[in-house]
Each structure stands twice: as C-alpha cells, then as structure tokens.
Amino acid sequence: MTGAMRFSLLLLSALLFSSTACLAKDAGRTVQTDTAHFYMKHSFDVLRYSLDIDLFPCYSTPYPKSFKANIQITFRADSLLSMIMINAVNSSLTIDSVNGNASSFVHTNDTLRIALDRNYLPGDTAEVRIYYRHLNVVDNAFYTSAGYVFTDCPPEGARKWIPCWDRPSDKALWDLHAKVPTSVRLASNGLLNDSTSNGDTLTYHWKTQFPLSTYLITISSKVGFLIHKGFWHTLSEPNDSIPYLLYYKPNENIGITDSILAPITDFYSEIFGDYALEKIGFSTLNGSFPWGGMENQTMVNLMPGGYANGDLIAHEHSHQWFGDMITCGTWADIWLNEGFGTYCAHLWTENQSGYNVYKNKMNLLANYYLSNNPGYPLYNPSWALHTPPGYKLYNVAISYNKGACVLHQLRYVLGDSLFFEVMNSYATDTAYRFKNAITEDFVVKTSSIAGSDMQWFFDEWVYSPDHPVYENTAEITDSGGAWRIHLTIYQTQVNTIFFRMPVQFFVNFDDGTDTLFQIINDINPQSFDLTFAKRPLNLSFDPFRNILLKKSNVLVSIKESPGAEGEDLLQADPNPFSQELRINYQVARPGNARISLIDSSGRTVKVLADGPHDKGRFRIIFSGDSLPSGGYIIVFETVNNREQKRVIRL
C-alpha cells in the first residue's frame, strides 16, 4: 500500500456494524440474484473461436466493409444437445455453409440454428465451422476508412461481424488468422504467434492463452501503423516480463502513455495482484471511434489523441483486472466493470497527487451523478435477461460515477485496511480470475473480509435507486454555563429506501478546538443530545463528504442568553456566500418569529425558523450545497417587525 493510501477518517471501527442489527434482505432481490446465476449458465460452453478472415480489400479506396471468413467454434455440451443456436446478425452476415459436427443450419432472426450430427451428452466436445460473408454495410461493429480496419463490440456487437454466442458469461479462447496487405500492421487479443508473408499478402496469427468474452474481442489495424515495444517486469517475479505494444500513427506523441504505463501497472499490481494477462496493448483509432477508450482484452482501443490522456489510460488499463480478467457475469453487473474502472483511475490520481486531489475528483463524479441521475439503481435485475440500450447500460451518471462513488463509500465504511483487502482478495480469488463474477459475489467477498454481513450496504447503494436527502437540524442552547446540542438527522427522500450509514459531524468551539464525532444513523428521524462545558459555535454534517451520494442541509440554530432590550435585528453573512450562510437575528420581545428564504420569483424556498421565541439572540447556519446560484431574500418577521436582507449564492 502506498503512502497516499494511508488516509482514513473513520474514528470508530467498522466492527460497530456487527453489533447493530442489519437490514433484512429483500426477498425479491435475492431471487433476482439467483436468476442472474441461472442466466450465466447455457446449454453449451464455447471453448475456442478460431477465425480465418481475409481483410485484404478493406484497406484501399473505397474501403469496403465486405469480407469473407470462416470461423471454427469448439464447444462443450452442458446438457443433452442436438442443436446449438449462435448469434449472427442477418443484416450484416450471410452464412454460406456449416460443416464439422453439423448436419444442417437455418439462419433467421439474427440467429444461426445448427443441427448437430448426433446427440451430445453433457461433457462431450464438438466443433462446427461456419463459412460466411460480411456484407458491405455500416453495422457499428466493423469499421473501415482511410486505411483503418477495426472492430468495436460492446455490448453485443461481435455477432455483427463473427457468428458467436454473444453473452459476457461465456468466455472462450481466441485464435485469429487475418490476411492483410504487407503495409498493414494488425493487432488483436493475446500474443502474436507468427506472421507469414506471401507476395503482397501478410497473414497475422494472434492467439490467446486466457479466455475472453466476445465483446472484448478486437481487431485493430492500419496501413503504416507504427509499433512501440517494451516490457513490464512482474512484481512477484522480477525476472519475468510481459510485453507491451503501443500502436500509433506517424507523428503521434505516445510519450505520456509510455512514461506512465509501467508505474500504473506496478501500482495496480501492488493493490490487486500482478498483471496476469499475456500482454499490455494499446492502439489509437480515427474519428470513427470517438468514445474515449475500449478495454478489449490485452489490446485497448483509444480515440485520436488518447495517448495524451493519463486518466483515460489509467481507467482502461485497470479494466484488465476488472472487466477483462474478471468480467461481469451479466449486464446487470456492468458496474463491476465501469464503476471499478472509474474508481481505479482515481486511485491512481491519489497515488500520484495525494488524497485531496483524489477527493476533489470524486466530488466531481458525485456532483455529475446528482445532476444527471436517471433514477434507476446500479443493479437492474432485468438486465441479466434482456440487454438494455447502450445509453442505459453505459450511463455515465450510474454505471461509471455512481459505481465509483459507491466504492469510495465502502472504503469510508470499512476503513482503508479492510477495503483494500477486499479489493485484493476479490481480484486474486481463483473463483473469479479469468472467469465471471456477479454483484452478489462481490457482496459475499466483502462480508467475508469485513467479518460482518455487509448486505445492508449493497441493498442501499447498489440494489436500490437514488440516494439520501438529509434535512438535518441542530439546536445549540446556552443553559447557564452548560451548552447543549440537540441534533436531529432526518432523511426526506422519496422513491427509494432509508439509507443506514455511519455519519460524521464537526463541532467548532469558541476556544479554537474542533471535535469530530461519528454516530450510526439507523432510524429515521434520529435525535442525539450532547452537552459541553464550552461554547459551540457551529456544527458541520459529513464535513469530509464521505457520503458522496447525497443531498444535505443542516439548519443550525443558536440561542444565546437574552440580550438587552431593543429592536428586532437581522444580519446575514458572508454575502455573497458559496456554502454556508450565517443568519444572526435578535428577538426583542417573546413571541413568534419566522425566517424565510425567498428566491427571485418570490417563491419561498425554505422556511428556516417558524415558532415561539424567547427574547434573545439567535443564529441559523444554513448549508447552501443544494441551492442554485442566484439572488435570494432573507425575510425576518416577528409580531412587531419585518426585515429583509438580499443575499447572493455564488
């Protein structure tokens, strides 16, 4: 663990949770998790795809998208099997023939149904070879232009250019023979087994040692591609080395990526276990690929200029652990890929620039989520059965930002030591390495390492939508030398559940000391009373914003000893304000007093105080975190007086 990882704000051990009753599991959700396990199973298991593809014509004008190919699919029967169904999109692919252990085929409705030559028992292996043509069509999976040929498959685009069983749960080996002009450099998954030249034709033979999901299969090639080669030495065996290949265009600057790739691999290997795949590979594409990056196993595709973006490199490279080596079992578990990738990139920022920079970036992720939350949970059980549209599956606010923020909040709840033990144990567990995992697997792993049932945490933050909205109040009262704080924590969100969490608050005192308190908020609303011999000046809720995914307000009212006879008075500062607004007011005579916040349209945004007051001086500290910027009016009304102050929220 690096020095930047040592920061921890928890004052109480996470073992507090073992003595607090956990939330009951939602029966419906548990059934849905079992369903996810079920849908990872299939009537057969693909063991290997062996593709022989002729791309030679695709690199010259007019850059056709048509090609001829054949693919051998080797599979094992997982049930009594007389037929297999393969995904093959009719609008992209024409099937010419099928042989091997096949007797006939029908290709309709984007499905290739192959009748086998006999009944196969569970455990039997067989193979079919499919001869087919890719049509000269735009299918958003196979791309040709300006000397480039590449593929981009997520979530289920592989079926548009190769017949396959196109689900993330069926990982298989990949063997590619690709014919191209001798001027072309072509990359794919795994290692280059050999390349052979015959006249003006070059045949590349790429082969994987480890299985991969079909959406992670790639071809990345270009006329005149340049290749930068190097080696990364494993931490556990420094004499062992893993090659890294950077494919780039002439005059393209790869310096940033080349300088940080080895340190990033060291860093992730230290936390999650050694990089375990065959090679490290990156390539930059053209404007037909504008989406940042795609974490194809051992060969990441980048948008133009991607080599200059260190955050992008850190995100995509972390997927080789979370997304590639361990792949989401169903699309309902996509946050195990994208949430983890986003969070790991920010861990790299923490390692390089410190916790504060990391935390500022995490705050930005949370702010984007809070402004763009579409209102569905991280885990959608229906997605295990039916693949959602790409804009939902890869929703930035949910799958990326909320997923990353949930991991930060898990770190806050567990503390650094347990959190990073969870991450390492998950990444190195042979039950998941080079295989698939679903969300429930990560829940079980977390509970095992934490030593207590952590299901409650995931029920709140992963299986339920939205986030808590806190409308908290704190009343500070002078009781003749003894000061009392009455704190009420109240969640007001709708369309979701109550969020049980450890919550922290700072109390600032007049002697210059600050004290951090932590309590378990496990009922709603919940009140606490604290008494001090010194004068509290202010109270801040979740001062370090460890509960990233929330909206919150704290109204702090301070009642001091009665002041001298005089007039009702109102003050508000600072003005303009960005976060906290301190409202000081004096009530000259006992009676009802009301403080209201009015926006520029005259609408009452918030009633900050309304009720009987003794004579005296009072203070309200209002958090403007969730308040839009603009002009507002503070209105102070008593029986005998009405005052107002204009304030500006920056």
XYZ file of C-alpha atoms in Angstrom:
650
model
C 0.000 0.000 0.000
C 1.405 3.375 -0.970
C 1.652 6.354 1.337
C -1.288 8.069 -0.345
C -3.493 5.161 0.675
C -2.976 5.575 4.398
C -5.540 8.349 4.837
C -8.572 7.291 6.870
C -11.181 9.440 8.560
C -13.070 6.739 10.436
C -12.923 7.298 14.173
C -14.821 4.155 15.020
C -14.117 0.666 13.808
C -16.317 -0.840 11.140
C -16.975 -3.546 13.725
C -19.619 -1.183 15.087
C -21.830 -2.669 12.429
C -21.550 -6.179 13.805
C -23.329 -5.025 16.957
C -26.097 -3.246 15.051
C -28.978 -5.141 13.537
C -28.576 -5.434 9.770
C -31.345 -4.579 7.370
C -33.350 -7.568 6.305
C -32.635 -8.839 2.830
C -35.242 -8.010 0.272
C -36.688 -11.327 -0.761
C -37.401 -10.208 -4.302
C -33.858 -9.011 -4.851
C -32.371 -12.241 -3.531
C -34.430 -14.184 -6.052
C -33.215 -11.860 -8.795
C -29.614 -12.548 -7.830
C -30.256 -16.287 -8.098
C -31.732 -15.586 -11.523
C -28.503 -13.877 -12.537
C -26.555 -17.019 -11.615
C -29.023 -19.082 -13.621
C -28.696 -16.970 -16.741
C -24.917 -17.298 -16.701
C -25.499 -20.974 -17.495
C -26.180 -22.190 -21.018
C -26.792 -25.435 -22.878
C -23.213 -25.366 -24.178
C -19.927 -23.684 -23.309
C -17.776 -22.257 -26.092
C -14.143 -23.247 -25.564
C -12.470 -21.605 -28.572
C -13.161 -19.357 -31.529
C -10.757 -19.852 -34.452
C -11.301 -17.211 -37.129
C -9.735 -17.158 -40.601
C -10.534 -13.779 -42.193
C -9.470 -12.098 -45.446
C -9.363 -8.314 -44.941
C -7.068 -7.531 -47.874
C -9.559 -5.438 -49.938
C -10.712 -3.342 -46.944
C -7.652 -1.057 -46.779
C -7.989 0.519 -50.222
C -10.478 3.044 -51.548
C -13.475 2.891 -51.449
C -12.696 0.974 -48.216
C -15.401 -1.702 -48.474
C -16.803 -3.279 -45.357
C -17.281 -6.639 -47.045
C -15.026 -9.611 -46.371
C -15.001 -13.401 -46.463
C -14.210 -15.538 -43.432
C -14.735 -18.839 -41.718
C -14.847 -19.498 -38.015
C -14.478 -22.755 -36.141
C -16.374 -22.867 -32.848
C -15.280 -25.551 -30.402
C -17.767 -26.154 -27.601
C -18.633 -28.477 -24.749
C -22.165 -29.687 -24.121
C -23.569 -28.683 -20.733
C -26.822 -30.562 -21.337
C -28.157 -33.174 -23.738
C -27.533 -31.396 -27.016
C -28.760 -31.978 -30.573
C -28.737 -28.363 -31.779
C -26.921 -25.135 -30.946
C -28.040 -21.563 -31.521
C -25.433 -18.954 -32.438
C -25.866 -15.173 -32.649
C -25.341 -13.901 -36.202
C -26.990 -10.685 -37.376
C -28.774 -11.220 -40.701
C -28.321 -7.651 -41.917
C -24.529 -7.974 -41.578
C -23.736 -11.642 -42.217
C -24.570 -14.157 -44.920
C -23.938 -17.779 -43.951
C -22.745 -19.864 -46.912
C -22.213 -23.251 -45.281
C -21.602 -25.034 -41.999
C -19.614 -28.229 -41.562
C -17.785 -30.160 -38.849
C -20.179 -31.762 -36.345
C -23.151 -30.197 -38.128
C -25.851 -31.704 -40.329
C -27.851 -28.606 -41.348
C -28.462 -24.964 -40.473
C -31.066 -22.209 -40.641
C -30.198 -18.507 -40.392
C -33.169 -16.315 -39.474
C -33.979 -13.546 -36.996
C -30.280 -12.875 -36.261
C -29.871 -16.461 -35.043
C -27.964 -19.316 -36.666
C -29.565 -22.640 -35.702
C -27.202 -25.538 -36.327
C -28.465 -29.121 -36.145
C -25.682 -31.375 -34.882
C -24.696 -34.698 -36.387
C -25.764 -36.588 -33.258
C -26.885 -36.146 -29.676
C -24.095 -34.927 -27.407
C -24.060 -35.752 -23.710
C -23.015 -33.278 -21.004
C -19.228 -33.054 -21.056
C -18.879 -34.035 -24.732
C -16.989 -31.657 -27.016
C -17.730 -30.866 -30.642
C -16.933 -28.268 -33.254
C -18.603 -26.565 -36.163
C -17.003 -24.493 -38.907
C -19.067 -21.670 -40.362
C -18.248 -20.161 -43.766
C -19.718 -16.708 -44.118
C -19.505 -13.240 -45.680
C -19.748 -9.822 -44.071
C -21.844 -7.507 -46.218
C -20.806 -4.027 -47.278
C -22.959 -2.354 -44.639
C -22.481 0.004 -41.722
C -23.232 -2.045 -38.613
C -21.381 -0.054 -35.888
C -19.174 -3.008 -35.071
C -16.885 -3.459 -38.094
C -15.268 -0.229 -39.352
C -13.187 0.612 -42.434
C -11.989 4.046 -43.533
C -8.808 5.806 -44.652
C -6.614 2.747 -44.274
C -8.052 1.721 -40.900
C -9.851 -1.550 -40.175
C -11.032 -2.095 -36.628
C -13.849 -3.585 -34.611
C -15.756 -2.326 -31.589
C -18.070 -4.849 -29.969
C -19.719 -3.732 -26.708
C -22.134 -4.759 -25.532
C -23.223 -7.337 -28.144
C -21.704 -6.222 -31.434
C -19.438 -9.200 -32.014
C -22.417 -11.024 -33.560
C -22.402 -8.412 -36.331
C -19.027 -9.495 -37.738
C -18.482 -13.031 -36.372
C -21.016 -15.765 -35.605
C -20.667 -16.397 -31.862
C -22.525 -16.966 -28.609
C -22.509 -13.292 -27.719
C -23.023 -13.102 -23.956
C -20.427 -11.882 -21.417
C -20.716 -15.042 -19.298
C -19.309 -17.378 -21.973
C -15.572 -16.752 -22.116
C -13.543 -18.636 -24.722
C -10.070 -18.723 -26.224
C -9.418 -16.688 -29.379
C -7.334 -17.758 -32.381
C -7.105 -15.361 -35.346
C -5.595 -15.699 -38.815
C -6.029 -12.384 -40.679
C -4.865 -11.669 -44.253
C -3.894 -8.048 -44.981
C -1.590 -6.110 -47.338
C 2.067 -6.118 -46.287
C 1.822 -2.383 -45.498
C -0.669 -3.061 -42.693
C 0.073 -3.635 -39.029
C -2.717 -5.571 -37.319
C -3.195 -6.146 -33.608
C -5.593 -8.396 -31.728
C -6.023 -10.107 -28.389
C -3.324 -12.304 -26.865
C 0.124 -12.781 -28.370
C 1.317 -12.739 -31.958
C 2.008 -16.409 -32.640
C 3.525 -15.750 -36.071
C 3.145 -13.711 -39.245
C 3.760 -15.102 -42.710
C 4.328 -13.272 -45.972
C 3.178 -14.435 -49.397
C 3.775 -11.886 -52.146
C 1.786 -8.767 -51.318
C -0.142 -10.518 -48.518
C 0.732 -10.765 -44.835
C -1.115 -13.193 -42.553
C -1.145 -12.407 -38.840
C -1.765 -15.195 -36.355
C -2.864 -13.916 -32.922
C -3.700 -16.346 -30.150
C -4.825 -16.011 -26.520
C -3.711 -18.043 -23.537
C -6.653 -16.898 -21.445
C -10.366 -16.917 -22.320
C -12.258 -13.710 -23.021
C -15.827 -12.559 -23.528
C -16.943 -11.871 -27.092
C -17.462 -8.133 -26.527
C -13.744 -7.898 -25.660
C -12.572 -9.451 -28.953
C -10.905 -6.919 -31.240
C -9.079 -6.301 -34.474
C -7.176 -3.015 -34.654
C -5.185 -2.277 -37.806
C -3.963 0.439 -40.136
C -1.796 0.968 -43.163
C 1.510 2.316 -41.838
C 0.812 1.766 -38.143
C 3.963 2.222 -36.054
C 4.638 -0.029 -33.051
C 6.466 0.900 -29.882
C 7.564 -2.174 -27.921
C 8.640 -2.581 -24.330
C 8.411 -4.903 -21.343
C 6.907 -4.734 -17.879
C 8.535 -6.835 -15.161
C 6.180 -8.511 -12.721
C 6.458 -7.575 -9.053
C 6.335 -11.145 -7.755
C 8.925 -12.443 -10.263
C 11.091 -9.527 -11.486
C 12.847 -11.788 -13.996
C 9.513 -12.443 -15.701
C 8.387 -9.867 -18.220
C 5.178 -9.060 -20.057
C 5.413 -7.270 -23.413
C 3.601 -4.034 -24.034
C 2.807 -2.763 -27.524
C 1.677 0.743 -28.447
C 0.266 1.074 -31.972
C 0.256 4.654 -33.205
C 0.186 6.892 -36.258
C 3.283 8.645 -37.629
C 3.916 11.938 -35.781
C 1.655 10.872 -32.907
C 3.119 11.558 -29.459
C 2.940 8.483 -27.231
C 5.314 9.880 -24.605
C 2.817 10.350 -21.764
C 1.472 6.808 -22.022
C 4.927 5.317 -22.464
C 6.171 7.085 -19.330
C 3.254 6.169 -17.046
C 2.278 2.689 -18.243
C 4.866 0.798 -16.197
C 4.227 2.810 -12.978
C 0.463 2.345 -13.364
C 0.930 -1.403 -13.870
C 3.179 -1.518 -10.793
C 0.584 0.368 -8.774
C -2.391 -1.771 -9.766
C -0.327 -4.935 -9.327
C 0.615 -3.871 -5.811
C -3.046 -3.423 -4.880
C -4.815 -6.080 -6.954
C -2.124 -8.671 -7.638
C 0.272 -8.922 -10.569
C -0.925 -8.129 -14.058
C -1.843 -11.608 -15.232
C -2.689 -11.443 -18.958
C -0.386 -12.177 -21.909
C 0.479 -8.656 -22.961
C -0.361 -4.988 -22.491
C -1.578 -3.388 -25.690
C -2.981 -0.033 -26.848
C -3.804 1.438 -30.224
C -5.246 4.763 -31.367
C -8.001 4.810 -33.976
C -9.563 7.531 -36.100
C -12.618 9.739 -35.825
C -14.955 6.766 -36.331
C -14.075 5.874 -32.730
C -14.882 8.969 -30.593
C -15.741 7.202 -27.327
C -12.567 7.615 -25.291
C -11.398 4.040 -24.976
C -12.498 0.420 -25.105
C -10.843 -2.121 -22.831
C -10.511 -5.018 -25.284
C -8.582 -7.756 -23.520
C -4.825 -7.066 -23.888
C -5.474 -4.577 -26.724
C -7.179 -1.341 -25.698
C -8.585 0.905 -28.413
C -8.243 4.662 -27.892
C -9.787 7.673 -29.551
C -7.492 10.020 -31.511
C -5.192 11.765 -29.047
C -5.891 9.159 -26.364
C -2.209 8.595 -25.601
C -2.033 12.106 -24.114
C -4.813 11.437 -21.577
C -3.333 9.833 -18.464
C -6.723 9.467 -16.756
C -8.063 7.584 -19.776
C -5.046 5.270 -19.811
C -5.445 4.585 -16.077
C -9.160 3.821 -16.494
C -8.786 1.483 -19.470
C -5.727 -0.284 -18.080
C -7.471 -1.054 -14.785
C -10.105 -2.931 -16.794
C -7.523 -5.620 -17.494
C -8.146 -6.609 -13.853
C -11.803 -5.557 -13.518
C -13.720 -6.201 -16.726
C -11.296 -8.449 -18.612
C -9.571 -10.823 -16.199
C -12.752 -10.714 -14.081
C -15.733 -9.986 -16.325
C -19.256 -9.075 -15.297
C -21.406 -12.208 -15.359
C -24.448 -10.391 -16.763
C -25.146 -6.884 -17.994
C -26.925 -6.237 -14.708
C -23.431 -6.316 -13.169
C -21.858 -3.745 -15.514
C -20.859 -1.542 -12.554
C -18.312 -4.231 -11.607
C -16.569 -3.166 -14.826
C -17.180 0.543 -15.262
C -17.592 1.655 -11.660
C -14.392 -0.190 -10.768
C -12.526 1.231 -13.770
C -13.538 4.785 -12.902
C -12.610 4.335 -9.258
C -9.243 2.723 -10.027
C -8.275 5.657 -12.244
C -8.928 7.958 -9.282
C -6.858 5.711 -7.021
C -4.002 6.295 -9.446
C -4.611 10.035 -9.066
C -4.431 9.617 -5.284
C -1.175 7.721 -5.599
C 0.347 10.449 -7.766
C -1.151 13.635 -6.364
C -2.444 12.876 -2.871
C -5.768 12.305 -1.189
C -7.103 15.832 -1.563
C -6.780 15.788 -5.351
C -8.355 12.321 -5.428
C -11.203 13.514 -3.232
C -11.853 16.586 -5.346
C -12.192 14.340 -8.386
C -14.539 12.011 -6.508
C -16.646 15.046 -5.560
C -16.926 15.930 -9.249
C -18.125 12.407 -10.047
C -20.762 12.675 -7.337
C -21.880 16.123 -8.486
C -22.359 14.850 -12.027
C -24.422 11.935 -10.724
C -26.578 14.207 -8.551
C -27.277 16.483 -11.535
C -27.893 13.688 -14.070
C -29.307 10.784 -12.060
C -31.844 8.941 -14.268
C -33.395 7.307 -11.212
C -32.580 3.620 -11.621
C -30.250 1.507 -9.457
C -26.749 0.283 -10.187
C -28.066 -3.280 -10.369
C -31.103 -3.798 -12.614
C -32.141 -7.481 -12.443
C -33.967 -7.368 -15.771
C -30.646 -6.580 -17.490
C -29.431 -10.081 -16.640
C -32.081 -11.384 -19.042
C -32.595 -8.569 -21.534
C -29.751 -6.343 -22.700
C -30.703 -2.669 -22.263
C -29.969 0.069 -24.805
C -26.381 1.276 -24.739
C -27.296 4.695 -23.340
C -28.738 2.963 -20.263
C -26.104 0.264 -19.869
C -23.224 2.722 -20.204
C -24.930 5.632 -18.473
C -22.134 7.830 -17.127
C -24.039 9.008 -14.052
C -24.938 5.462 -12.940
C -22.571 2.759 -14.222
C -19.439 4.910 -14.042
C -19.852 7.711 -11.496
C -22.261 6.191 -9.010
C -20.387 2.890 -9.195
C -17.097 4.615 -8.362
C -18.688 6.665 -5.565
C -20.171 3.525 -4.005
C -16.655 2.084 -3.789
C -15.435 5.259 -2.078
C -18.297 4.988 0.416
C -17.455 1.334 1.025
C -13.890 2.453 1.760
C -15.267 5.005 4.237
C -17.415 2.396 5.986
C -14.747 -0.324 6.157
C -11.639 1.813 6.574
C -8.630 1.614 4.274
C -7.136 -1.618 5.583
C -10.256 -3.754 5.151
C -11.334 -2.040 1.938
C -8.088 -2.720 0.105
C -8.018 -6.245 1.493
C -11.464 -6.744 -0.062
C -10.277 -5.417 -3.425
C -7.143 -7.559 -3.420
C -8.937 -10.698 -2.305
C -11.600 -10.233 -4.965
C -9.048 -9.651 -7.732
C -6.874 -12.622 -6.760
C -9.623 -15.127 -5.998
C -9.318 -18.104 -8.364
C -13.105 -18.416 -8.324
C -13.233 -15.247 -10.463
C -9.828 -14.859 -12.165
C -10.185 -15.365 -15.939
C -13.864 -16.056 -15.280
C -17.001 -14.081 -14.436
C -18.402 -12.528 -11.284
C -21.768 -11.057 -10.412
C -22.631 -8.424 -7.844
C -23.611 -10.948 -5.211
C -20.126 -12.479 -5.457
C -18.629 -9.119 -4.517
C -21.134 -8.759 -1.667
C -20.124 -12.158 -0.290
C -16.430 -11.324 -0.660
C -16.879 -8.007 1.152
C -18.784 -9.608 4.029
C -16.169 -12.345 4.364
C -13.278 -9.888 4.653
C -15.210 -7.419 6.830
C -16.189 -10.162 9.270
C -19.823 -8.983 9.284
C -22.798 -9.125 6.946
C -22.456 -6.162 4.580
C -25.600 -6.943 2.609
C -27.276 -3.827 4.071
C -24.720 -1.576 2.365
C -25.301 -3.051 -1.087
C -29.076 -3.178 -0.615
C -28.958 0.583 -0.161
C -26.359 1.742 -2.634
C -26.431 -0.905 -5.393
C -29.816 -2.631 -5.430
C -31.901 0.471 -4.633
C -32.166 3.643 -6.729
C -31.290 7.222 -5.884
C -29.681 8.488 -2.676
C -30.473 10.002 0.731
C -31.650 13.571 1.139
C -30.801 14.878 4.594
C -32.742 17.726 6.173
C -30.923 17.928 9.493
C -31.347 20.388 12.339
C -29.086 21.261 15.234
C -30.202 23.453 18.104
C -27.449 24.900 20.273
C -28.694 26.288 23.595
C -26.965 28.158 26.415
C -28.219 26.585 29.647
C -26.492 28.801 32.163
C -22.880 27.781 31.592
C -23.572 24.365 30.103
C -24.097 24.215 26.344
C -26.398 21.662 24.807
C -26.606 20.465 21.191
C -29.781 18.748 20.105
C -29.078 17.164 16.687
C -31.792 15.594 14.537
C -30.852 13.617 11.420
C -33.792 13.300 9.059
C -33.896 11.694 5.600
C -36.648 13.045 3.348
C -36.043 11.209 0.039
C -38.901 9.538 -1.819
C -38.995 6.627 -4.298
C -36.228 4.772 -2.530
C -35.320 3.354 0.873
C -33.829 4.635 4.118
C -30.023 4.703 3.973
C -28.380 3.444 7.136
C -24.846 4.825 7.364
C -22.204 5.971 9.802
C -22.340 9.769 9.782
C -19.780 12.255 10.998
C -20.100 15.832 12.185
C -17.680 18.504 13.307
C -18.366 20.798 16.241
C -16.375 24.044 16.356
C -15.884 25.607 19.812
C -15.073 29.136 20.897
C -11.709 28.093 22.357
C -10.492 27.216 18.859
C -10.821 23.454 19.202
C -12.702 21.251 16.743
C -14.067 17.807 17.568
C -15.162 15.119 15.105
C -17.989 12.845 16.176
C -19.293 9.722 14.446
C -22.629 8.053 15.040
C -24.621 5.303 13.358
C -27.728 6.704 11.720
C -30.020 3.662 11.692
C -33.529 5.055 12.221
C -35.405 7.948 10.665
C -35.613 10.556 12.093
C -32.977 10.169 14.781
C -32.031 12.637 17.521
C -28.941 12.953 19.696
C -28.166 15.212 22.657
C -24.663 16.362 23.579
C -23.669 18.629 26.484
C -20.440 20.645 26.723
C -18.796 22.950 29.246
C -17.567 25.195 26.437
C -19.463 27.173 23.843
C -20.138 25.520 20.443
C -20.022 27.938 17.548
C -21.023 25.736 14.645
C -21.807 22.199 13.534
C -20.937 20.674 10.142
C -22.557 17.454 8.883
C -20.385 14.939 6.964
C -17.557 17.505 6.889
C -15.304 15.427 4.628
C -18.181 14.457 2.311
C -17.528 10.755 2.655
C -21.173 10.094 1.853
C -20.697 11.349 -1.676
C -24.097 10.308 -2.958
C -26.408 12.542 -1.008
C -28.069 15.908 -0.838
C -27.999 17.530 2.552
C -28.962 20.578 4.505
C -28.151 21.445 8.081
C -30.007 24.202 9.864
C -28.068 25.166 12.969
C -29.925 27.460 15.357
C -28.016 29.002 18.236
C -29.889 30.516 21.164
C -27.730 32.669 23.393
C -28.582 34.307 26.712
C -31.226 37.075 26.358
C -29.792 40.307 25.045
C -30.600 43.852 26.084
C -33.964 45.427 25.348
C -34.034 46.903 21.864
C -35.263 46.316 18.363
C -35.506 43.164 16.310
C -32.333 42.859 14.233
C -31.290 40.757 11.207
C -27.815 40.082 9.792
C -26.638 37.621 7.132
C -23.035 36.835 6.215
C -20.939 36.127 4.262
C -22.620 37.819 1.364
C -22.180 36.638 -1.361
C -21.877 33.077 0.013
C -20.925 29.773 -1.610
C -21.575 27.115 1.024
C -22.663 28.242 4.482
C -24.789 31.301 5.191
C -24.857 32.539 8.793
C -28.077 34.313 9.721
C -27.972 36.203 13.038
C -31.155 37.688 14.418
C -32.313 39.240 17.656
C -35.841 38.943 19.048
C -36.638 41.946 21.269
C -39.745 40.517 22.912
C -41.026 36.962 23.436
C -43.317 35.834 20.642
C -43.481 34.153 17.272
C -40.590 34.646 14.814
C -40.233 33.409 11.254
C -37.175 33.328 8.986
C -37.822 32.557 5.290
C -35.598 32.201 2.241
C -37.255 33.651 -0.882
C -35.993 33.278 -4.454
C -36.067 35.949 -7.175
C -39.525 34.865 -8.342
C -40.983 35.398 -4.869
C -41.271 31.685 -4.126
C -40.473 30.538 -0.596
C -37.545 28.171 -0.993
C -37.118 27.311 2.660
C -38.628 28.248 5.992
C -35.606 28.303 8.255
C -37.417 29.044 11.527
C -41.056 29.462 12.476
C -42.352 29.365 16.036
C -42.269 30.833 19.520
C -39.041 32.563 20.531
C -37.862 33.875 23.853
C -36.197 37.259 23.922
C -32.590 36.839 22.857
C -30.039 36.471 20.071
C -30.247 33.566 17.662
C -28.161 32.214 14.796
C -29.078 29.919 11.904
C -26.289 28.351 9.855
C -27.728 27.318 6.517
C -25.921 24.992 4.082
C -26.403 26.129 0.506
C -24.902 23.000 -1.087
C -28.111 22.103 -2.922
C -29.177 25.714 -3.589
C -28.899 27.001 -7.193
C -26.766 30.083 -7.665
C -28.569 33.418 -7.848
C -30.151 36.139 -5.758
C -32.326 35.455 -2.677
C -34.019 37.409 0.072
C -33.911 36.530 3.779
C -37.190 37.652 5.391
C -37.362 38.034 9.201
C -40.841 38.516 10.679
C -41.982 38.995 14.273
C -45.217 40.309 15.772
C -43.872 43.857 15.734
C -41.370 43.918 12.886
C -40.463 42.748 9.371
C -36.954 42.966 7.966
C -35.287 41.546 4.878
C -31.778 41.167 3.504
C -30.755 40.393 -0.056
C -28.094 37.673 -0.377
C -26.344 36.097 -3.359
C -25.478 32.412 -3.723
C -22.364 32.022 -5.893
